[in-house]
Coordinates of C-alpha atoms in Angstrom, one line a residue:
X1 CA 10.7 -74.5 -52.8
X2 CA 13.6 -76.7 -51.6
X3 CA 15.8 -79.0 -53.7
X4 CA 14.1 -82.0 -55.3
X5 CA 13.4 -84.9 -52.9
X6 CA 14.8 -82.9 -50.0
X7 CA 11.6 -82.9 -48.0
X8 CA 9.4 -85.9 -47.0
X9 CA 6.1 -86.4 -48.8
X10 CA 4.3 -86.6 -45.4
X11 CA 6.2 -83.7 -43.9
X12 CA 3.1 -81.8 -42.9
X13 CA 1.1 -84.9 -41.7
X14 CA 2.3 -84.6 -38.1
X15 CA 1.2 -87.6 -36.0
X16 CA -1.1 -88.6 -38.8
X17 CA 1.9 -89.9 -40.8
X18 CA 1.4 -93.2 -39.0
X19 CA -1.8 -93.7 -40.9
X20 CA 0.5 -94.6 -43.8
X21 CA 0.9 -98.0 -42.0
X22 CA -2.9 -98.4 -42.4
X23 CA -3.0 -100.4 -45.7
X24 CA -0.4 -102.9 -44.4
X25 CA -2.2 -103.3 -41.1
X26 CA -5.5 -103.5 -43.0
X27 CA -4.2 -106.3 -45.2
X28 CA -3.1 -108.3 -42.2
X29 CA -6.4 -107.8 -40.3
X30 CA -8.5 -108.6 -43.4
X31 CA -6.8 -111.9 -44.0
X32 CA -6.8 -112.8 -40.3
X33 CA -10.5 -112.2 -40.1
X34 CA -11.4 -113.9 -43.4
X35 CA -8.8 -116.6 -43.8
X36 CA -5.9 -118.0 -41.8
X37 CA -2.7 -116.3 -42.9
X38 CA -0.1 -118.8 -44.0
X39 CA 3.6 -118.5 -44.3
X40 CA 3.3 -118.3 -48.1
X41 CA 1.1 -115.3 -48.6
X42 CA 1.6 -111.5 -48.5
X43 CA -0.1 -110.9 -45.2
X44 CA 2.4 -113.1 -43.4
X45 CA 5.2 -111.0 -45.0
X46 CA 3.4 -107.8 -43.9
X47 CA 3.3 -109.1 -40.3
X48 CA 7.1 -109.6 -40.4
X49 CA 7.6 -106.1 -41.8
X50 CA 5.5 -104.5 -39.0
X51 CA 7.3 -106.6 -36.3
X52 CA 10.6 -105.6 -37.8
X53 CA 9.6 -101.9 -37.8
X54 CA 8.6 -102.2 -34.2
X55 CA 11.9 -103.8 -33.3
X56 CA 13.9 -101.1 -35.1
X57 CA 12.0 -98.4 -33.3
X58 CA 12.7 -100.0 -29.9
X59 CA 16.4 -100.4 -30.9
X60 CA 16.7 -96.6 -31.6
X61 CA 14.8 -95.7 -28.4
X62 CA 16.9 -98.0 -26.3
X63 CA 20.1 -96.6 -27.7
X64 CA 18.8 -93.1 -27.1
X65 CA 18.0 -94.0 -23.5
X66 CA 21.4 -95.4 -22.9
X67 CA 23.2 -92.3 -24.4
X68 CA 21.1 -90.2 -21.9
X69 CA 22.0 -92.2 -18.9
X70 CA 24.6 -89.7 -17.7
X71 CA 25.2 -91.6 -14.5
X72 CA 26.7 -94.4 -16.6
X73 CA 28.2 -92.5 -19.6
X74 CA 29.4 -89.1 -18.3
X75 CA 33.1 -90.0 -18.4
X76 CA 33.0 -91.5 -21.8
X77 CA 30.9 -88.9 -23.6
X78 CA 32.7 -87.6 -26.7
X79 CA 31.2 -84.2 -27.2
X80 CA 30.4 -82.4 -23.9
X81 CA 27.6 -80.2 -25.2
X82 CA 24.1 -81.0 -24.2
X83 CA 21.3 -81.8 -26.6
X84 CA 19.0 -78.7 -26.5
X85 CA 15.4 -78.3 -27.4
X86 CA 16.2 -77.0 -30.8
X87 CA 18.0 -80.2 -31.7
X88 CA 15.2 -82.4 -30.2
X89 CA 12.6 -80.6 -32.3
X90 CA 14.7 -80.9 -35.4
X91 CA 15.1 -84.6 -34.9
X92 CA 11.4 -85.1 -34.0
X93 CA 10.6 -87.0 -37.2
X94 CA 13.7 -89.2 -37.0
X95 CA 11.5 -92.3 -37.7
X96 CA 10.4 -91.2 -41.2
X97 CA 12.8 -93.6 -42.7
X98 CA 11.1 -96.5 -41.0
X99 CA 7.8 -95.6 -42.7
X100 CA 9.5 -95.3 -46.0
X101 CA 11.4 -98.6 -45.8
X102 CA 8.3 -100.5 -44.6
X103 CA 6.2 -99.2 -47.4
X104 CA 8.8 -99.9 -50.1
X105 CA 9.6 -103.3 -48.7
X106 CA 5.8 -104.2 -48.9
X107 CA 5.7 -103.0 -52.5
X108 CA 8.8 -104.9 -53.4
X109 CA 7.5 -108.1 -51.9
X110 CA 4.3 -107.7 -53.9
X111 CA 6.2 -107.2 -57.1
X112 CA 8.6 -110.1 -56.4
X113 CA 6.4 -112.8 -54.9
X114 CA 9.4 -115.1 -54.3
X115 CA 10.3 -112.9 -51.3
X116 CA 7.1 -114.1 -49.6
X117 CA 8.4 -117.7 -49.6
X118 CA 11.8 -117.2 -47.9
X119 CA 12.9 -120.0 -45.6
X120 CA 13.6 -119.3 -42.0
X121 CA 17.4 -120.0 -42.2
X122 CA 20.0 -120.3 -44.9
X123 CA 23.7 -120.1 -44.0
X124 CA 24.8 -119.5 -47.6
X125 CA 22.6 -116.4 -47.7
X126 CA 24.5 -114.9 -44.8
X127 CA 27.8 -115.5 -46.5
X128 CA 26.5 -114.0 -49.8
X129 CA 25.0 -111.0 -47.9
X130 CA 28.4 -110.3 -46.2
X131 CA 30.2 -110.4 -49.5
X132 CA 27.7 -108.0 -51.1
X133 CA 27.9 -105.7 -48.1
X134 CA 31.7 -105.5 -48.1
X135 CA 32.0 -105.5 -51.9
X136 CA 29.0 -103.3 -52.9
X137 CA 27.2 -101.6 -50.0
X138 CA 30.3 -100.3 -48.2
X139 CA 32.1 -98.8 -51.2
X140 CA 28.8 -97.5 -52.7
X141 CA 28.0 -95.7 -49.4
X142 CA 31.5 -94.3 -49.1
X143 CA 31.4 -92.9 -52.6
X144 CA 27.9 -91.4 -52.3
X145 CA 28.7 -90.0 -48.9
X146 CA 31.7 -88.1 -50.2
X147 CA 29.6 -86.7 -53.0
X148 CA 27.0 -85.5 -50.5
X149 CA 29.8 -83.4 -49.0
X150 CA 30.1 -81.5 -52.2
X151 CA 28.9 -77.9 -52.1
X152 CA 25.4 -78.3 -53.7
X153 CA 24.5 -81.7 -52.2
X154 CA 25.7 -80.7 -48.8
X155 CA 23.9 -77.4 -48.7
X156 CA 20.6 -78.8 -50.0
X157 CA 20.6 -82.3 -48.5
X158 CA 23.3 -83.5 -46.2
X159 CA 23.5 -80.3 -44.1
X160 CA 20.3 -81.4 -42.3
X161 CA 22.0 -84.4 -40.8
X162 CA 25.0 -82.4 -39.8
X163 CA 22.9 -79.6 -38.3
X164 CA 22.6 -81.6 -35.0
X165 CA 25.4 -80.2 -32.8
X166 CA 25.6 -83.4 -30.8
X167 CA 25.2 -86.8 -32.6
X168 CA 22.6 -89.0 -30.9
X169 CA 21.1 -92.4 -32.0
X170 CA 18.1 -90.5 -33.3
X171 CA 20.4 -88.3 -35.4
X172 CA 21.1 -91.4 -37.5
X173 CA 17.5 -91.2 -38.9
X174 CA 17.5 -87.4 -39.3
X175 CA 18.2 -86.9 -43.0
X176 CA 16.4 -85.9 -46.2
X177 CA 14.1 -88.1 -48.3
X178 CA 16.7 -88.5 -51.1
X179 CA 19.4 -89.6 -48.6
X180 CA 17.2 -92.3 -47.2
X181 CA 16.2 -93.5 -50.6
X182 CA 19.9 -94.1 -51.3
X183 CA 20.5 -95.6 -47.9
X184 CA 17.5 -97.9 -48.5
X185 CA 19.3 -99.2 -51.6
X186 CA 22.5 -99.7 -49.6
X187 CA 20.6 -101.8 -47.1
X188 CA 18.6 -103.6 -49.8
X189 CA 21.5 -104.8 -52.0
X190 CA 22.7 -107.6 -49.7
X191 CA 19.2 -108.8 -48.8
X192 CA 17.7 -108.6 -52.3
X193 CA 20.9 -109.9 -53.9
X194 CA 21.1 -113.0 -51.7
X195 CA 17.4 -113.6 -52.2
X196 CA 17.7 -113.3 -56.0
X197 CA 20.4 -116.0 -55.9
X198 CA 18.1 -118.2 -54.0
X199 CA 19.9 -117.9 -50.7
X200 CA 17.5 -115.5 -48.9
X201 CA 15.9 -116.2 -45.5
X202 CA 13.8 -114.6 -42.9
X203 CA 16.7 -114.6 -40.4
X204 CA 18.8 -112.8 -42.9
X205 CA 16.2 -110.0 -43.3
X206 CA 15.8 -109.6 -39.5
X207 CA 19.5 -110.0 -38.7
X208 CA 21.0 -107.8 -41.3
X209 CA 18.5 -104.9 -40.9
X210 CA 18.8 -104.9 -37.1
X211 CA 22.6 -105.2 -37.1
X212 CA 22.7 -102.3 -39.6
X213 CA 20.6 -100.1 -37.4
X214 CA 22.5 -101.2 -34.3
X215 CA 25.8 -100.1 -35.9
X216 CA 24.3 -96.8 -37.1
X217 CA 23.1 -96.0 -33.6
X218 CA 26.5 -97.0 -32.2
X219 CA 28.2 -94.6 -34.5
X220 CA 25.9 -91.7 -33.4
X221 CA 25.6 -92.4 -29.7
X222 CA 28.2 -89.9 -28.5
X223 CA 29.5 -92.4 -25.9
X224 CA 32.6 -94.5 -26.5
X225 CA 31.9 -98.0 -25.5
X226 CA 34.3 -100.1 -27.6
X227 CA 37.4 -100.8 -25.5
X228 CA 40.7 -99.7 -27.0
X229 CA 42.3 -102.9 -25.7
X230 CA 40.3 -104.8 -28.3
X231 CA 42.1 -103.0 -31.1
X232 CA 45.4 -103.5 -29.4
X233 CA 44.8 -107.2 -29.2
X234 CA 43.4 -107.4 -32.8
X235 CA 44.8 -104.4 -34.8
X236 CA 43.0 -105.4 -38.0
X237 CA 39.6 -104.8 -36.3
X238 CA 40.3 -101.0 -36.5
X239 CA 39.6 -101.3 -40.2
X240 CA 36.6 -103.6 -39.9
X241 CA 34.3 -101.7 -37.4
X242 CA 33.9 -98.0 -36.8
X243 CA 33.6 -96.6 -33.3
X244 CA 31.5 -93.7 -31.9
X245 CA 34.7 -91.6 -31.7
X246 CA 35.5 -92.4 -35.3
X247 CA 32.1 -91.2 -36.6
X248 CA 32.0 -88.2 -34.2
X249 CA 35.2 -87.0 -35.9
X250 CA 33.3 -87.0 -39.1
X251 CA 30.7 -84.7 -37.6
X252 CA 33.3 -82.3 -36.2
X253 CA 35.8 -82.5 -39.1
X254 CA 33.5 -83.1 -42.1
X255 CA 36.2 -83.9 -44.7
X256 CA 37.3 -87.2 -43.0
X257 CA 35.9 -90.6 -41.9
X258 CA 33.2 -91.1 -44.6
X259 CA 32.8 -94.8 -44.3
X260 CA 29.5 -96.7 -43.5
X261 CA 30.9 -99.1 -40.9
X262 CA 34.4 -100.1 -42.2
X263 CA 37.3 -97.6 -41.8
X264 CA 39.1 -99.7 -44.4
X265 CA 37.5 -97.6 -47.1
X266 CA 38.7 -94.4 -45.5
X267 CA 42.2 -95.8 -45.4
X268 CA 42.0 -96.8 -49.0
X269 CA 40.5 -93.4 -50.0
X270 CA 43.0 -91.4 -47.9
X271 CA 40.2 -89.8 -45.8
X272 CA 40.9 -91.5 -42.5
X273 CA 41.3 -88.9 -39.7
X274 CA 44.8 -89.2 -38.1
X275 CA 43.4 -88.7 -34.6
X276 CA 40.8 -91.5 -34.8
X277 CA 42.8 -94.1 -32.8
X278 CA 44.4 -91.8 -30.2
X279 CA 41.2 -90.1 -29.3
X280 CA 39.4 -93.4 -29.2
X281 CA 41.9 -94.7 -26.6
X282 CA 41.6 -91.6 -24.5
X283 CA 37.8 -91.7 -24.4
X284 CA 37.3 -95.4 -24.1
X285 CA 39.5 -95.4 -21.0
X286 CA 37.1 -93.0 -19.3
X287 CA 39.9 -90.4 -18.8
X288 CA 38.8 -87.9 -21.5
X289 CA 36.1 -86.0 -19.8
X290 CA 36.1 -86.8 -16.1
X291 CA 37.8 -83.6 -15.0
X292 CA 34.9 -81.3 -15.7
X293 CA 33.6 -79.9 -12.4
X294 CA 30.1 -78.3 -12.2
X295 CA 29.9 -74.9 -10.9
X296 CA 26.4 -75.4 -9.6
X297 CA 24.3 -78.5 -8.6
X298 CA 20.6 -78.7 -8.1
X299 CA 19.8 -81.6 -5.9
X300 CA 16.3 -82.8 -7.0
X301 CA 14.1 -85.7 -6.0
X302 CA 11.4 -87.9 -7.6
X303 CA 7.9 -86.6 -7.1
X304 CA 5.7 -89.6 -7.7
X305 CA 5.8 -92.9 -9.6
X306 CA 4.4 -91.5 -12.8
X307 CA 6.7 -88.5 -13.0
X308 CA 9.7 -90.9 -12.5
X309 CA 9.3 -91.6 -16.2
X310 CA 9.6 -87.9 -17.1
X311 CA 13.4 -88.2 -17.6
X312 CA 15.6 -88.1 -20.8
X313 CA 16.7 -91.7 -20.4
X314 CA 13.1 -93.0 -20.6
X315 CA 11.8 -90.9 -23.5
X316 CA 13.7 -87.9 -24.6
X317 CA 10.8 -86.4 -26.5
X318 CA 8.4 -86.6 -23.5
X319 CA 11.0 -85.1 -21.1
X320 CA 11.4 -82.1 -23.4
X321 CA 7.9 -80.9 -22.5
X322 CA 6.4 -80.1 -19.1
X323 CA 5.3 -83.2 -17.2
X324 CA 1.8 -84.4 -17.6
X325 CA 0.3 -87.9 -17.2
X326 CA 0.5 -89.7 -20.5
X327 CA -1.7 -92.7 -21.4
X328 CA 1.2 -94.7 -22.8
X329 CA 3.0 -94.4 -19.4
X330 CA 0.2 -96.1 -17.5
X331 CA 1.0 -99.7 -18.5
X332 CA 4.6 -99.0 -17.4
X333 CA 3.6 -98.0 -13.8
X334 CA 4.1 -101.5 -12.2
X335 CA 7.6 -101.8 -13.6
X336 CA 8.4 -98.2 -12.6
X337 CA 7.2 -98.9 -9.1
X338 CA 9.5 -102.0 -8.9
X339 CA 12.4 -99.9 -10.2
X340 CA 11.7 -97.2 -7.6
X341 CA 11.7 -99.8 -4.8
X342 CA 15.0 -101.2 -6.1
X343 CA 16.5 -97.7 -6.1
X344 CA 15.3 -97.3 -2.5
X345 CA 17.4 -100.4 -1.6
X346 CA 20.5 -100.0 -3.7
X347 CA 20.8 -96.7 -5.6
X348 CA 22.7 -93.6 -4.7
X349 CA 22.3 -90.0 -5.8
X350 CA 22.8 -89.8 -9.5
X351 CA 23.4 -87.3 -12.3
X352 CA 20.3 -86.7 -14.4
X353 CA 20.9 -83.7 -16.7
X354 CA 23.1 -80.7 -17.3
X355 CA 23.4 -77.4 -19.1
X356 CA 25.9 -74.6 -19.5
X357 CA 25.3 -71.0 -18.4
X358 CA 28.0 -68.5 -19.4
X359 CA 30.5 -71.2 -19.8
X360 CA 29.9 -72.8 -16.5
X361 CA 28.6 -76.3 -16.1
X362 CA 25.3 -76.7 -14.1
X363 CA 24.1 -80.2 -13.2
X364 CA 20.9 -81.7 -11.8
X365 CA 21.5 -84.6 -9.4
X366 CA 18.6 -86.7 -8.1
X367 CA 18.1 -88.3 -4.7
X368 CA 16.6 -91.7 -5.5
X369 CA 13.6 -91.2 -3.3
X370 CA 9.9 -90.6 -4.2
X371 CA 7.7 -87.9 -2.7
X372 CA 5.7 -90.3 -0.5
X373 CA 8.9 -91.7 1.1
X374 CA 9.7 -88.3 2.6
X375 CA 6.7 -88.6 4.8
X376 CA 7.6 -92.0 6.2
X377 CA 9.2 -91.6 9.6
X378 CA 11.5 -94.6 9.2
X379 CA 12.8 -93.2 5.9
X380 CA 14.0 -89.9 7.3
X381 CA 17.5 -91.0 8.3
X382 CA 18.1 -92.7 5.0
X383 CA 17.1 -89.7 3.0
X384 CA 19.2 -87.3 5.0
X385 CA 22.1 -89.7 4.5
X386 CA 21.6 -89.5 0.8
X387 CA 21.5 -85.7 0.8
X388 CA 24.5 -85.5 3.1
X389 CA 26.6 -87.8 0.9
X390 CA 25.6 -85.7 -2.1
X391 CA 26.7 -82.5 -0.4
X392 CA 30.0 -84.0 0.7
X393 CA 30.6 -85.4 -2.8
X394 CA 30.0 -81.9 -4.3
X395 CA 32.3 -80.4 -1.7
X396 CA 35.1 -82.9 -2.6
X397 CA 34.6 -82.2 -6.3
X398 CA 34.9 -78.5 -5.9
X399 CA 31.3 -77.5 -6.7
X400 CA 30.7 -73.9 -5.6
X401 CA 26.9 -74.1 -4.9
X402 CA 24.4 -76.9 -4.2
X403 CA 20.7 -76.0 -4.1
X404 CA 18.1 -78.3 -2.4
X405 CA 14.8 -79.1 -4.1
X406 CA 11.5 -78.8 -2.3
X407 CA 11.4 -81.9 -0.1
X408 CA 15.1 -82.2 0.3
X409 CA 15.0 -79.0 2.3
X410 CA 11.9 -79.8 4.3
X411 CA 12.0 -78.1 7.6
X412 CA 11.0 -81.2 9.6
X413 CA 13.6 -83.3 7.6
X414 CA 16.7 -81.3 8.1
X415 CA 15.8 -77.7 9.0
X416 CA 16.2 -76.4 5.4
X417 CA 19.7 -77.8 5.1
X418 CA 20.8 -76.4 8.5
X419 CA 21.5 -80.0 9.8
X420 CA 24.3 -80.5 7.3
X421 CA 25.9 -77.1 7.6
X422 CA 26.0 -77.5 11.4
X423 CA 27.4 -81.0 11.1
X424 CA 30.1 -80.0 8.6
X425 CA 31.1 -76.5 9.5
X426 CA 34.1 -76.5 7.1
X427 CA 32.1 -77.0 3.9
X428 CA 33.5 -75.1 1.0
X429 CA 30.4 -75.8 -1.2
X430 CA 27.6 -73.3 -0.3
X431 CA 24.3 -75.1 0.6
X432 CA 21.3 -73.1 -0.5
X433 CA 17.6 -73.8 0.1
X434 CA 16.4 -71.2 -2.5
X435 CA 13.5 -70.1 -0.4
X436 CA 14.4 -66.5 -0.5
X437 CA 13.8 -66.3 -4.3
X438 CA 10.8 -68.6 -4.0
X439 CA 9.3 -66.0 -1.6
X440 CA 10.2 -63.2 -3.9
X441 CA 8.5 -64.9 -6.9
X442 CA 5.3 -65.5 -4.9
X443 CA 5.3 -61.9 -3.5
X444 CA 5.8 -60.5 -7.0
X445 CA 2.6 -62.2 -8.1
X446 CA 0.5 -60.5 -5.4
X447 CA -1.3 -57.5 -7.0
X448 CA -0.2 -54.2 -5.5
X449 CA -3.7 -53.2 -4.6
X450 CA -4.4 -56.3 -2.5
X451 CA -5.4 -55.4 1.1
X452 CA -5.9 -58.9 2.5
X453 CA -4.5 -62.4 1.8
X454 CA -5.2 -65.8 3.3
X455 CA -2.1 -67.9 4.1
X456 CA -1.9 -71.6 4.7
X457 CA 1.3 -73.2 5.9
X458 CA 1.7 -69.9 7.6
X459 CA 4.3 -70.9 10.2
X460 CA 6.7 -72.7 7.8
X461 CA 9.9 -70.9 6.7
X462 CA 8.3 -69.6 3.6
X463 CA 5.0 -68.8 5.2
X464 CA 6.7 -66.8 8.0
X465 CA 8.7 -64.8 5.5
X466 CA 5.7 -64.1 3.3
X467 CA 3.7 -63.0 6.2
X468 CA 6.4 -60.7 7.6
X469 CA 7.1 -59.1 4.2
X470 CA 3.4 -58.5 3.4
X471 CA 2.5 -57.0 6.8
X472 CA 5.3 -54.4 6.3
X473 CA 3.5 -53.5 3.0
X474 CA 0.3 -53.0 5.1
X475 CA -1.4 -56.0 3.8
X476 CA -3.6 -57.9 6.2
X477 CA -2.5 -61.5 6.5
X478 CA -4.9 -64.2 7.7
X479 CA -2.5 -66.8 9.0
X480 CA -4.1 -70.2 9.3
X481 CA -2.6 -72.0 12.3
X482 CA -3.9 -73.7 15.4
X483 CA -0.6 -73.0 17.2
X484 CA -1.0 -69.7 19.0
X485 CA 2.6 -69.9 20.3
X486 CA 4.1 -70.2 16.8
X487 CA 1.8 -67.4 15.5
X488 CA 2.8 -65.0 18.3
X489 CA 6.5 -65.8 17.8
X490 CA 6.2 -64.7 14.2
X491 CA 4.1 -61.7 15.1
X492 CA 6.7 -60.5 17.5
X493 CA 9.3 -60.6 14.7
X494 CA 7.4 -57.9 12.8
X495 CA 7.9 -54.2 13.7
X496 CA 5.5 -53.1 16.4
X497 CA 3.5 -50.8 14.1
X498 CA 2.8 -53.7 11.6
X499 CA 2.0 -56.5 14.1
X500 CA -1.7 -55.8 13.9
X501 CA -1.7 -56.7 10.2
X502 CA -1.0 -60.3 11.2
X503 CA -4.1 -62.1 12.2
X504 CA -4.4 -65.7 13.4
X505 CA -7.3 -67.8 12.1
X506 CA -8.0 -71.4 12.7
X507 CA -10.7 -72.2 10.1
X508 CA -11.0 -71.9 6.4
X509 CA -14.3 -70.2 6.8
X510 CA -12.4 -67.1 7.9
X511 CA -11.2 -66.6 4.3
X512 CA -14.6 -66.8 2.6
X513 CA -14.4 -63.1 1.6
X514 CA -10.7 -63.1 0.7
X515 CA -9.8 -63.6 -3.0
X516 CA -6.0 -63.9 -2.6
X517 CA -5.1 -67.3 -1.2
X518 CA -1.4 -68.3 -0.7
X519 CA -1.3 -72.0 -0.3
X520 CA 1.7 -73.5 1.5
X521 CA 0.0 -76.6 2.8
X522 CA -2.0 -79.1 0.7
X523 CA -5.7 -78.3 0.8
X524 CA -8.6 -80.5 -0.2
X525 CA -11.4 -79.6 -2.6
X526 CA -13.7 -79.3 0.5
X527 CA -11.3 -76.7 2.0
X528 CA -11.1 -74.9 -1.3
X529 CA -14.9 -74.6 -1.4
X530 CA -14.7 -71.8 1.2
X531 CA -12.9 -69.5 -1.2
X532 CA -15.1 -66.9 -2.9
X533 CA -15.6 -67.0 -6.7
X534 CA -12.8 -65.3 -8.5
X535 CA -10.1 -66.4 -6.0
X536 CA -6.6 -67.0 -7.3
X537 CA -4.6 -69.7 -5.5
X538 CA -0.9 -68.8 -5.3
X539 CA 1.0 -71.8 -4.0
X540 CA 4.3 -73.1 -2.8
X541 CA 3.2 -76.6 -1.9
X542 CA 4.6 -79.8 -3.5
X543 CA 2.7 -81.5 -5.1
X544 CA 0.5 -78.7 -6.3
X545 CA -3.1 -78.7 -5.2
X546 CA -5.9 -80.0 -7.4
X547 CA -7.6 -77.5 -9.7
X548 CA -11.0 -78.2 -8.3
X549 CA -12.8 -74.8 -8.7
X550 CA -13.7 -73.7 -12.2
X551 CA -14.7 -70.3 -11.0
X552 CA -11.2 -69.7 -9.5
X553 CA -7.7 -69.6 -11.0
X554 CA -4.7 -71.6 -9.9
X555 CA -1.1 -70.6 -9.9
X556 CA 1.8 -72.9 -10.7
X557 CA 4.7 -73.5 -8.4
X558 CA 7.1 -70.5 -8.1
X559 CA 9.4 -70.6 -11.1
X560 CA 11.7 -68.4 -13.2
X561 CA 13.0 -68.6 -16.8
X562 CA 16.7 -69.1 -17.2
X563 CA 18.7 -66.5 -19.1
X564 CA 18.6 -66.7 -22.9
X565 CA 22.2 -67.6 -23.1
X566 CA 21.7 -71.0 -21.5
X567 CA 23.2 -73.8 -23.6
X568 CA 22.5 -77.5 -23.9
X569 CA 19.2 -77.5 -22.0
X570 CA 16.9 -80.2 -23.4
X571 CA 14.6 -81.4 -20.6
X572 CA 11.9 -79.8 -18.6
X573 CA 11.9 -79.7 -14.8
X574 CA 8.7 -81.5 -13.7
X575 CA 5.7 -79.4 -14.7
X576 CA 7.8 -76.4 -15.8
X577 CA 7.8 -75.2 -19.4
X578 CA 10.9 -75.2 -21.6
X579 CA 13.7 -73.1 -20.1
X580 CA 11.8 -72.7 -16.8
X581 CA 13.1 -74.0 -13.5
X582 CA 11.6 -74.0 -10.0
X583 CA 12.5 -70.9 -7.9
X584 CA 14.6 -72.9 -5.5
X585 CA 16.7 -74.0 -8.5
X586 CA 16.9 -70.5 -9.8
X587 CA 17.8 -69.3 -6.3
X588 CA 20.9 -71.5 -6.4
X589 CA 21.8 -70.2 -9.9
X590 CA 21.6 -66.6 -8.6
X591 CA 23.8 -67.6 -5.6
X592 CA 26.4 -69.0 -8.0
X593 CA 26.3 -66.1 -10.5
X594 CA 26.6 -63.6 -7.7
X595 CA 29.5 -65.5 -6.1
X596 CA 28.0 -65.2 -2.6
X597 CA 30.0 -67.1 -0.1
X598 CA 27.4 -67.7 2.6
X599 CA 25.1 -70.7 3.1
X600 CA 21.4 -70.1 2.8
X601 CA 19.9 -72.5 5.2
X602 CA 17.5 -72.5 8.1
X603 CA 15.3 -69.5 8.7
X604 CA 14.7 -67.2 5.7
X605 CA 16.0 -63.6 6.0
X606 CA 13.1 -61.4 5.0
X607 CA 15.5 -58.4 4.5
X608 CA 17.2 -60.3 1.6
X609 CA 14.1 -60.9 -0.4
X610 CA 14.3 -57.7 -2.5
X611 CA 18.1 -58.1 -2.8
X612 CA 17.8 -61.6 -4.2
X613 CA 15.0 -60.6 -6.5
X614 CA 17.0 -57.7 -8.0
X615 CA 20.0 -60.0 -8.4
X616 CA 17.9 -62.5 -10.4
X617 CA 16.6 -59.9 -12.7
X618 CA 20.1 -58.4 -13.2
X619 CA 21.4 -61.8 -14.4
X620 CA 18.6 -62.3 -16.9
X621 CA 16.3 -64.6 -15.0
X622 CA 12.7 -63.7 -15.5
X623 CA 9.6 -64.6 -13.5
X624 CA 7.0 -66.9 -14.9
X625 CA 3.7 -65.8 -13.5
X626 CA 0.4 -67.7 -13.7
X627 CA -1.6 -65.0 -11.8
X628 CA -4.3 -63.3 -13.9
X629 CA -3.4 -60.1 -12.0
X630 CA 0.2 -59.9 -13.1
X631 CA 2.1 -59.7 -16.4
X632 CA 3.0 -63.2 -17.6
X633 CA 6.3 -64.3 -19.0

């Protein structure tokens, strides 16, 4: 049992907590269907409360999106830690207070009918509300907030709010039931007081509540956006409005900066942090955090239009789980398509996310191109230019390793990155395609007792390496290719005594008795139909093939779980689970951790597969297998 009023009454409802809006929605629908709702009845007031709740939700989501736009905010971030999965889960029910305040406001409007007859506008009401806010709400909040930092109240109530290592706009709503009851009173005093005096209005309700939420989100956004020049020009404003830096200091040094929005009360109470103004000037100028150089960069790309929305600055909650098509994304597809087209014309490679591994900063950059664009002949030069500029930028910054994602290292596009290394022979940053570890992950999934495999995409870099590795394990490899020259070239690379284990086939029918398929080229459901029942499809093709056969099993793309000491990781990489990254990403991580000084581009060195695999395991990376024949993560 926790402390009284520390937990929410609907804590265990899950998504069904939104059913609590049901009576309000029902009241509105009933009167709409049975009689025309007028401005003077309860249903009209209920409509306003529901609209206001929706606007408040959007306000918090938009603030959260902005704070996660690292390409805009990276140099003005206050705390440099990342928001990890643990914090995201802890703040999952941040909107509980919206349900509470909507229900209570409905009840209050029922008890006090005069609230249902407020005019649209009343200037006197705004003045009265401002007086009540400054004279009652601000000092009341300041006093209560200080009390909540006492031992008992902090331990049993306020510690939840401070448990988020990095303040975010959604952290503003993450507090206990008792705290939000008090905060509701703080919000309600100016509105109810002005209304009791006969000066209330609809615009006052909307304006005050939305400005209140706006300032709360501002204080928790972890990005300094208020220019210090404003305070230099008008020094008194320092005591009128708090800044994100000001409130962040409260989260890091808990015995200072207790005010709601006005530092004046901290100054009067002698609790104003002495570093508030100097730190604000440093961060607002963009000079506070710009010197952090990543050790490793993963250069990713967009896969398709739908998955473009699977990023933290769209919905943090959705990006914290593996990508899947979500119904509420579908109406957004036309807008997303227009954004993707605009990025094609104007955008450059941008920073998407980051995490820390053993004290070293790792970042993910994104080339603003979608998967289908990589297969347009006229787009090739533009894509290579984007990748080249990213590599040169990383080199100039002092990045040690940059790893290329699947399509960014396409053999037909740039020879697995070889194009850039040849063009810029003096690169200090090490360009890595990650195919060696990708091959190692796939090969690790192949059961040891397998005697024959069917391989599509057999003459690609990965296909070639897999075929040469398996044949030396005396596994018969059916290599699907119509190019006899390319097949023979690969076959001659194998030691003479193993060349007979490589067999060229030109049709899928040749694999109708083989239950181990390694898919490196997209195959249709018709082509899959030649696989015998019980086949497992290992794959290294992007996008993954369709799971058409119910009597077969399908592997995911080659992936590895990052070491347990990773910090600040809060978004999933495409279809990967939490903490799991594609093998090409993991390959770059291993390259960085090992401190290897060579590029890994062009052809894949089969002799290094076991070496890279052992290095990955040594550093705590673990395979994530989807094969029914191997032990899963």
